Short mmCIF file of C-alpha atoms in Angstrom, two decimals:
data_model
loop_
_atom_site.label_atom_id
_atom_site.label_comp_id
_atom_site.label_asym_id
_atom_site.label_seq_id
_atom_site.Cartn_x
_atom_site.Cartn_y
_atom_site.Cartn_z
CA UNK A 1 223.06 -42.94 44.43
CA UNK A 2 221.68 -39.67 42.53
CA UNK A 3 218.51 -41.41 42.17
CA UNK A 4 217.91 -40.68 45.97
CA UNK A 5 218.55 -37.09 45.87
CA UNK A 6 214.80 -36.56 45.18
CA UNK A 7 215.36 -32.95 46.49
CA UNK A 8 218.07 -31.94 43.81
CA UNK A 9 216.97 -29.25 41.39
CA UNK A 10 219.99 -27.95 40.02
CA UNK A 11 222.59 -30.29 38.21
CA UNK A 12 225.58 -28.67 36.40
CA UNK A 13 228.29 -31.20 35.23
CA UNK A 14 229.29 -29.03 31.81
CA UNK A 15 233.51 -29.39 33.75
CA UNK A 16 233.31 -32.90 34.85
CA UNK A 17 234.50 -36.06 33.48
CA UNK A 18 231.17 -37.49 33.04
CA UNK A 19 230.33 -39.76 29.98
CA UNK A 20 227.36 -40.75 30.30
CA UNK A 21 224.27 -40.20 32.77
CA UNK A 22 223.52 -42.41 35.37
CA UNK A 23 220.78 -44.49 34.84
CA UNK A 24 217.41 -44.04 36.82
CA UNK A 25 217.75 -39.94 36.07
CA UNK A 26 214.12 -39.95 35.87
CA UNK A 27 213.35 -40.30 39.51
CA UNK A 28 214.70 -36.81 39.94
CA UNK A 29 211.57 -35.33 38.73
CA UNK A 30 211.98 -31.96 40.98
CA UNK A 31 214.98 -31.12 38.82
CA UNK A 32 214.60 -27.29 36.62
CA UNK A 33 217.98 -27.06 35.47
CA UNK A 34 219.89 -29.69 33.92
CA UNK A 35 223.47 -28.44 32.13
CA UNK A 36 223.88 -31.83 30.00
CA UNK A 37 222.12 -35.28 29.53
CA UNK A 38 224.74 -37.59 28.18
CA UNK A 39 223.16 -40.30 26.67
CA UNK A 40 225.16 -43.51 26.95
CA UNK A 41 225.92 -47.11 25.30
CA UNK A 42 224.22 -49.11 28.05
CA UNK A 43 220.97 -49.68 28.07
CA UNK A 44 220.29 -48.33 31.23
CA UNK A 45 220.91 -44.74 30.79
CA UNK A 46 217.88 -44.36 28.02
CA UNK A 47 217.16 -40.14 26.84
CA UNK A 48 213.43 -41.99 27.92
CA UNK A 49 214.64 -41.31 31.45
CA UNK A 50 213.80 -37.41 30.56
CA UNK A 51 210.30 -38.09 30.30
CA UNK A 52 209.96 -37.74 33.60
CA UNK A 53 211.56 -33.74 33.85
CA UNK A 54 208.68 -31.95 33.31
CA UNK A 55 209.78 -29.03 35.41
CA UNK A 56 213.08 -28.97 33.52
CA UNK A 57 213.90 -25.78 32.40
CA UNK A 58 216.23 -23.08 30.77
CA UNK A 59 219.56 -24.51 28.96
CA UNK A 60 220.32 -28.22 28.34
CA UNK A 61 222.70 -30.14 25.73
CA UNK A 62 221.94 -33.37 24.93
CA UNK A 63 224.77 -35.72 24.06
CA UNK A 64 225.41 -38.89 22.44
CA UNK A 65 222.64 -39.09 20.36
CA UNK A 66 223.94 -42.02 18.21
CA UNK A 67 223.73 -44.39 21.10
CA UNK A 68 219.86 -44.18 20.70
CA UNK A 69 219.10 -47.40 18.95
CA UNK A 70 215.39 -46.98 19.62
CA UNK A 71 213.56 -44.24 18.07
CA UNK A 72 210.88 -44.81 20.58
CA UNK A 73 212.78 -43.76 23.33
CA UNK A 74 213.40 -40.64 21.27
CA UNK A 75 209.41 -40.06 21.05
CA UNK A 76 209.17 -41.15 25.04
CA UNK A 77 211.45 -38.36 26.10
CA UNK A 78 209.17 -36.05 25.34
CA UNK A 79 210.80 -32.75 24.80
CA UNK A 80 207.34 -31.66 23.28
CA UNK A 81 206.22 -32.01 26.65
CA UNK A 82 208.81 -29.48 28.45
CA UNK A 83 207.18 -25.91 28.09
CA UNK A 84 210.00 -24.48 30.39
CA UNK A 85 212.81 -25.04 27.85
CA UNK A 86 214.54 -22.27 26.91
CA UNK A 87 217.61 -23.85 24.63
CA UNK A 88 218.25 -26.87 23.24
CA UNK A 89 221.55 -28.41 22.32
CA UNK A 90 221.33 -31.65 20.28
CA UNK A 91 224.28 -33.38 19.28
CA UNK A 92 225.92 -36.29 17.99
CA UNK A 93 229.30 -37.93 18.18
CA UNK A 94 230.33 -39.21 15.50
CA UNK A 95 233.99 -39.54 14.28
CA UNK A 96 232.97 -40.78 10.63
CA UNK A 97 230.88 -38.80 7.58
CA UNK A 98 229.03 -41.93 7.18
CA UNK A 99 225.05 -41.70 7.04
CA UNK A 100 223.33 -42.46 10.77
CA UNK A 101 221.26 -45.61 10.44
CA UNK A 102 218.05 -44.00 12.01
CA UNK A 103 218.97 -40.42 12.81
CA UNK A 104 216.17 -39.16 10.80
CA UNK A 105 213.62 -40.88 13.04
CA UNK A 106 215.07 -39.91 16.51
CA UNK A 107 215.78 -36.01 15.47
CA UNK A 108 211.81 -36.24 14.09
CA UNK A 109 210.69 -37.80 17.52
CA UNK A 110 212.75 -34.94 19.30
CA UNK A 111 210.82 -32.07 18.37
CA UNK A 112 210.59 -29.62 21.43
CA UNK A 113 207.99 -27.66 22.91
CA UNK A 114 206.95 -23.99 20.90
CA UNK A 115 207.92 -22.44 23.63
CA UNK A 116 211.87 -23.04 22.44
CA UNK A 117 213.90 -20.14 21.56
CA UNK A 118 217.48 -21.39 20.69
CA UNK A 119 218.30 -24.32 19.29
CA UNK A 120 221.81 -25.77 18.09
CA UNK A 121 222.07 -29.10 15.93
CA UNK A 122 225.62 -30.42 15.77
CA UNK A 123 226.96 -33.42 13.58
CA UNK A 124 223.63 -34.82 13.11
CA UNK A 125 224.08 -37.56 10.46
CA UNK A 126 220.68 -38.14 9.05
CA UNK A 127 219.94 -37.26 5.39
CA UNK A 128 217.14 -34.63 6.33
CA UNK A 129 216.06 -32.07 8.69
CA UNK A 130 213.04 -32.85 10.31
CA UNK A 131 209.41 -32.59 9.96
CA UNK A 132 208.83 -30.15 12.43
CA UNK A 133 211.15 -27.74 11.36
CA UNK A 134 208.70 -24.87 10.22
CA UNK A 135 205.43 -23.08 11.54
CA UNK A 136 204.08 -23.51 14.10
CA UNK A 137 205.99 -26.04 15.69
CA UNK A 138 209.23 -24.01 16.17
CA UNK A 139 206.77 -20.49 16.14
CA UNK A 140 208.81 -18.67 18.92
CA UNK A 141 212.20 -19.55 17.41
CA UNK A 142 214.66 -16.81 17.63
CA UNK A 143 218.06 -18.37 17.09
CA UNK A 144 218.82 -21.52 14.77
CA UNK A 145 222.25 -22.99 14.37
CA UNK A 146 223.15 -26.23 12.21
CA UNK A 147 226.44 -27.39 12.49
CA UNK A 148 228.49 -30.04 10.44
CA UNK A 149 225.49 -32.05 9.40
CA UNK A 150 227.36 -33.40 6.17
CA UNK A 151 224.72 -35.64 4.83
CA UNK A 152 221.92 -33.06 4.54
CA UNK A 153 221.42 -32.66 1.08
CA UNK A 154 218.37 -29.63 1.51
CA UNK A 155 218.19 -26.85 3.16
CA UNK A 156 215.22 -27.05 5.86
CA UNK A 157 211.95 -24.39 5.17
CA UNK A 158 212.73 -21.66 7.62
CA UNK A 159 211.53 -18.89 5.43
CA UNK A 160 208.30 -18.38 7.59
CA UNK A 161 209.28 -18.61 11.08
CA UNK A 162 207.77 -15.31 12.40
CA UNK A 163 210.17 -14.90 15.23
CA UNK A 164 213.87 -16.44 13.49
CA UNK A 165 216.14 -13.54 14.22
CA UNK A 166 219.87 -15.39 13.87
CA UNK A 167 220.58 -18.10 11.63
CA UNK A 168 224.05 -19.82 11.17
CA UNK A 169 224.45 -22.58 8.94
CA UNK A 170 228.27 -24.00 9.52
CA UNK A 171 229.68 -27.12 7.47
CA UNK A 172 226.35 -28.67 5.52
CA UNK A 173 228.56 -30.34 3.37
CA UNK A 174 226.08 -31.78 1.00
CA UNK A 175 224.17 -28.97 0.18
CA UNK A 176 224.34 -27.70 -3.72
CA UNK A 177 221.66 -25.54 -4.13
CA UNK A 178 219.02 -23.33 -2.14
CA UNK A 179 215.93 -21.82 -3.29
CA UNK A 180 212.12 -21.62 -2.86
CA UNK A 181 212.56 -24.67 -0.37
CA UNK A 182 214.70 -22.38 1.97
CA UNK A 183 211.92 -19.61 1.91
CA UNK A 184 208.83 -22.01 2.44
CA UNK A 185 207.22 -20.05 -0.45
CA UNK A 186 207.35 -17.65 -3.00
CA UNK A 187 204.19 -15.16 -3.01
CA UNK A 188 205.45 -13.53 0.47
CA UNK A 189 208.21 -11.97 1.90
CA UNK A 190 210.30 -14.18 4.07
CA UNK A 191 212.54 -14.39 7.28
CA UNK A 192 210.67 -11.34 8.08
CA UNK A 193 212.16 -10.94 11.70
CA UNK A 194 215.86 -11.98 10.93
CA UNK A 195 219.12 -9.67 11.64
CA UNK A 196 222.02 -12.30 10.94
CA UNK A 197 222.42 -14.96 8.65
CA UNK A 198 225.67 -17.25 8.37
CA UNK A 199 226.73 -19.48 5.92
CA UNK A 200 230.08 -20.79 6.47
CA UNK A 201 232.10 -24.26 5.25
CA UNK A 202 229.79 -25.33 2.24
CA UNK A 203 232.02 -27.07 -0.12
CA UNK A 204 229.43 -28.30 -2.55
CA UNK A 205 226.69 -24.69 -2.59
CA UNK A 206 226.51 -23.76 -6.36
CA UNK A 207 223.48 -22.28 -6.51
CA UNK A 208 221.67 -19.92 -4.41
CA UNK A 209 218.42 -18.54 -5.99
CA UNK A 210 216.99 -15.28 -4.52
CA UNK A 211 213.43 -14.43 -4.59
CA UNK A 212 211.52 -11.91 -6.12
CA UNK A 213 208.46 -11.91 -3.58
CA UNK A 214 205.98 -8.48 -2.39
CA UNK A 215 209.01 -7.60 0.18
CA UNK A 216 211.40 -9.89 -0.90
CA UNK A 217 213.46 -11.40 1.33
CA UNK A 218 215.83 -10.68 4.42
CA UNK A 219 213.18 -7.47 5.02
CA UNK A 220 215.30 -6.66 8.53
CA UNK A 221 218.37 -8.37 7.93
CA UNK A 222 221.37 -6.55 9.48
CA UNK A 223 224.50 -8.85 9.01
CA UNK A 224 225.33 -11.06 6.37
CA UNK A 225 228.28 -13.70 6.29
CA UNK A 226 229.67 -15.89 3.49
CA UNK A 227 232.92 -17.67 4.17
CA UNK A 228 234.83 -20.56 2.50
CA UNK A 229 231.65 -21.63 0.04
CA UNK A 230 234.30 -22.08 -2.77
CA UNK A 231 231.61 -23.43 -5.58
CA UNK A 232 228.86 -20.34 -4.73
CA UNK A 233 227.94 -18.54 -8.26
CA UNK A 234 225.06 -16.03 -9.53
CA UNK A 235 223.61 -13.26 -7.05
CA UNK A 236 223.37 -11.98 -3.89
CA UNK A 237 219.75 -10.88 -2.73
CA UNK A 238 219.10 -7.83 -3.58
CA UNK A 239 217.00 -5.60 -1.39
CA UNK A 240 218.69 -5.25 1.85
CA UNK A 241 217.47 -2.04 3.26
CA UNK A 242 219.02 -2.45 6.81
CA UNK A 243 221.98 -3.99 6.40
CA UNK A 244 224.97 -2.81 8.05
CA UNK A 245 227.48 -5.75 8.07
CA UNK A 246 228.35 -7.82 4.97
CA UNK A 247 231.45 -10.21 5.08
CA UNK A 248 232.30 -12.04 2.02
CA UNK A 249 235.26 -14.42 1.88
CA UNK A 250 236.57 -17.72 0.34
CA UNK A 251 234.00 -17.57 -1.95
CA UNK A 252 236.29 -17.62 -5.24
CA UNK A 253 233.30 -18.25 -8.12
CA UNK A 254 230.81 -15.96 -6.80
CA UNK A 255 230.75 -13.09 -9.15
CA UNK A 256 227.70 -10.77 -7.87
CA UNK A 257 226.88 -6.79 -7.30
CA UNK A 258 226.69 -5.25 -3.98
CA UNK A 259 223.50 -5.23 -2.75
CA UNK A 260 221.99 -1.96 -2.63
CA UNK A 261 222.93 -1.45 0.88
CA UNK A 262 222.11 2.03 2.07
CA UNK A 263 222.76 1.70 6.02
CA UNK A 264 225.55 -0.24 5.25
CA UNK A 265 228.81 0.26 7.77
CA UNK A 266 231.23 -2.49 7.77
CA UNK A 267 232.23 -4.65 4.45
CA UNK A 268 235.06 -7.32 4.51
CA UNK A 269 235.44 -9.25 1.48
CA UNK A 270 238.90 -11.88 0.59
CA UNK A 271 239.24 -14.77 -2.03
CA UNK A 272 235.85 -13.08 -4.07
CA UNK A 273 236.00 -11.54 -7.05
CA UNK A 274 234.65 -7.30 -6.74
CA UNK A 275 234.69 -6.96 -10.27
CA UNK A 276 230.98 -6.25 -10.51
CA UNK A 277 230.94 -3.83 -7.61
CA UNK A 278 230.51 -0.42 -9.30
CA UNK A 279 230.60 1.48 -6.44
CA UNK A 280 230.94 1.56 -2.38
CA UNK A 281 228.40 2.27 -0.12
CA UNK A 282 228.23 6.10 0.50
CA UNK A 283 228.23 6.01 4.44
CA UNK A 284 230.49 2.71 4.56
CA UNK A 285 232.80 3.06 7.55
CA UNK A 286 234.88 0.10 7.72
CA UNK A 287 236.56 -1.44 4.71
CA UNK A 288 238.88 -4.49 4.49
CA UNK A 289 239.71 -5.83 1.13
CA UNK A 290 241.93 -8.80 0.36
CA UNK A 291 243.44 -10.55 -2.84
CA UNK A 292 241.46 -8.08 -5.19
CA UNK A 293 242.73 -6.09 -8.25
CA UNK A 294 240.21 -4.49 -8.52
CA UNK A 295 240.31 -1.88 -5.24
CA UNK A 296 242.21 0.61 -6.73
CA UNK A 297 239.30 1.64 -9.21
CA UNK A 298 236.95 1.63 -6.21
CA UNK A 299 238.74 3.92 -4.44
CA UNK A 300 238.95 5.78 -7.36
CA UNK A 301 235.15 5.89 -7.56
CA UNK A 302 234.65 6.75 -4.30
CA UNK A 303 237.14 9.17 -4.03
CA UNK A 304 234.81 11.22 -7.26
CA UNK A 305 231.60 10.11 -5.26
CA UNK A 306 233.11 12.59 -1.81
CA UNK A 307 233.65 15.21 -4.31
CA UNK A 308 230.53 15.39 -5.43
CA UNK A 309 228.55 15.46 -1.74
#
């Protein structure tokens, strides 16, 4: 029946008890905004059907990604194709850890148009992030978020996106170290453009190895969150010039200085041992402090440092 509404070019079904899309979708090629496509078990409703939607525009989530058996339809949708979008949502439902037969291919055959700003990737199950995942094919990227995408076992080269200005990386369970594959290179600075960067829920992160490049890295960053990477040792990077938020918690093996922080306003640290701080930031505003024996001789310190102003 939707199939005849060739007129229809808004279609917002984020509250309804949808599950899957009906089939035939792409006959609404007038459509511009288009909340969710759901893809579903029957052959009929194909993520092929959005090949059609060039005018589609702004925000859509696509859902059910693991009932693509064919990769090809993956390719065929061709989000590459949709200049228009704005934000991308791409998810899949999966109730076990297992690896995805064939995620790899069909997130690689998803790529979107440059154009994208935002785009969210949620329980994808594939062992690695995809080709396209660095210049210039995401070159306009200004917000990244990766969520529980357990079998991941790198982080993807983000350094040089010119534009990246918030990253949040939530539950890559597999992940044990980062370094100069995270940056995308190691003679210039990188993430030159981003203000926040998350890592939260990595169980297995050891290692994360800062670099020493003409600017180093983080050049703008503003906020900086590390919560519940239990295994996370060695330092923090170093030269943060702008940043003003740093939250630290859960993190009980990471031993590490502050970073010399001189705009510095909030700092929230729990479950992390401060035994290396030496001192607090001199214009620090907010301070929250949990599970730490080692506060009183900060206060201490920067109870002499006021004296001295």
């Amino acid at each position: 029946m939707m199939c005849k509404m060739i007129g229809l070019r808004h279609l917002d079904i984020r509250l309804s008890a949808v599950k899957e899309i009906p089939s035939q979708m792409g006959q609404l090629k007038g459509i511009q905004k288009l909340s969710n496509y759901i893809v579903g078990k029957q052959s009929g409703t194909r993520i092929a059907e959005l090949r059609e939607l060039s005018y589609m525009g702004g925000s859509v989530v696509i859902q059910g990604l693991q009932n693509v058996i064919d990769a090809k339809d993956a390719s065929e949708a061709n989000l590459a194709g949709k200049p228009y979008l704005d934000e991308l949502q791409l998810e899949w439902n999966c109730d076990s850890d297992a690896e995805q037969n064939g995620a790899d291919i069909v997130l690689n055959d998803l790529q979107p148009h440059p154009n994208l700003k935002r785009l969210t990737i949620y329980r994808f199950g594939g062992s690695r992030f995809p080709d396209w995942f660095g210049v210039p094919s995401i070159l306009n990227m200004v917000s990244l978020r990766l969520w529980n995408c357990n079998n991941v076992s790198a982080f993807p080269p983000l350094g040089q996106l010119p534009s990246l200005k918030h990253l949040y990386i939530v539950g890559l369970r597999g992940i044990e170290r980062g370094g100069s594959e995270f940056y995308g290179t190691e003679s210039e600075p990188s993430f030159v453009s981003l203000k926040a960067l998350s890592f939260h829920y990595m169980p297995k992160w050891k290692e994360w190895l800062c670099l020493k490049g003409q600017g180093g890295e983080f050049p703008r960053l503003k906020e900086l969150h590390l919560e519940n990477c239990p295994e996370l040792r060695g330092d923090l990077p170093t030269q943060l010039p702008f940043l003003e938020k740093l939250v630290i918690e859960s993190c009980q093996q990471l031993v590490a200085r502050l970073p010399r922080t001189p705009a510095i306003r909030a700092l929230t640290t729990g479950g992390y041992d401060i035994s290396q701080w030496k001192e607090l930031p001199l214009l620090l505003q907010k301070l929250s402090i949990t599970n730490s024996d080692s506060l009183e001789s900060l206060l201490e310190e920067r109870t002499l440092q006021r004296k001295t102003i």
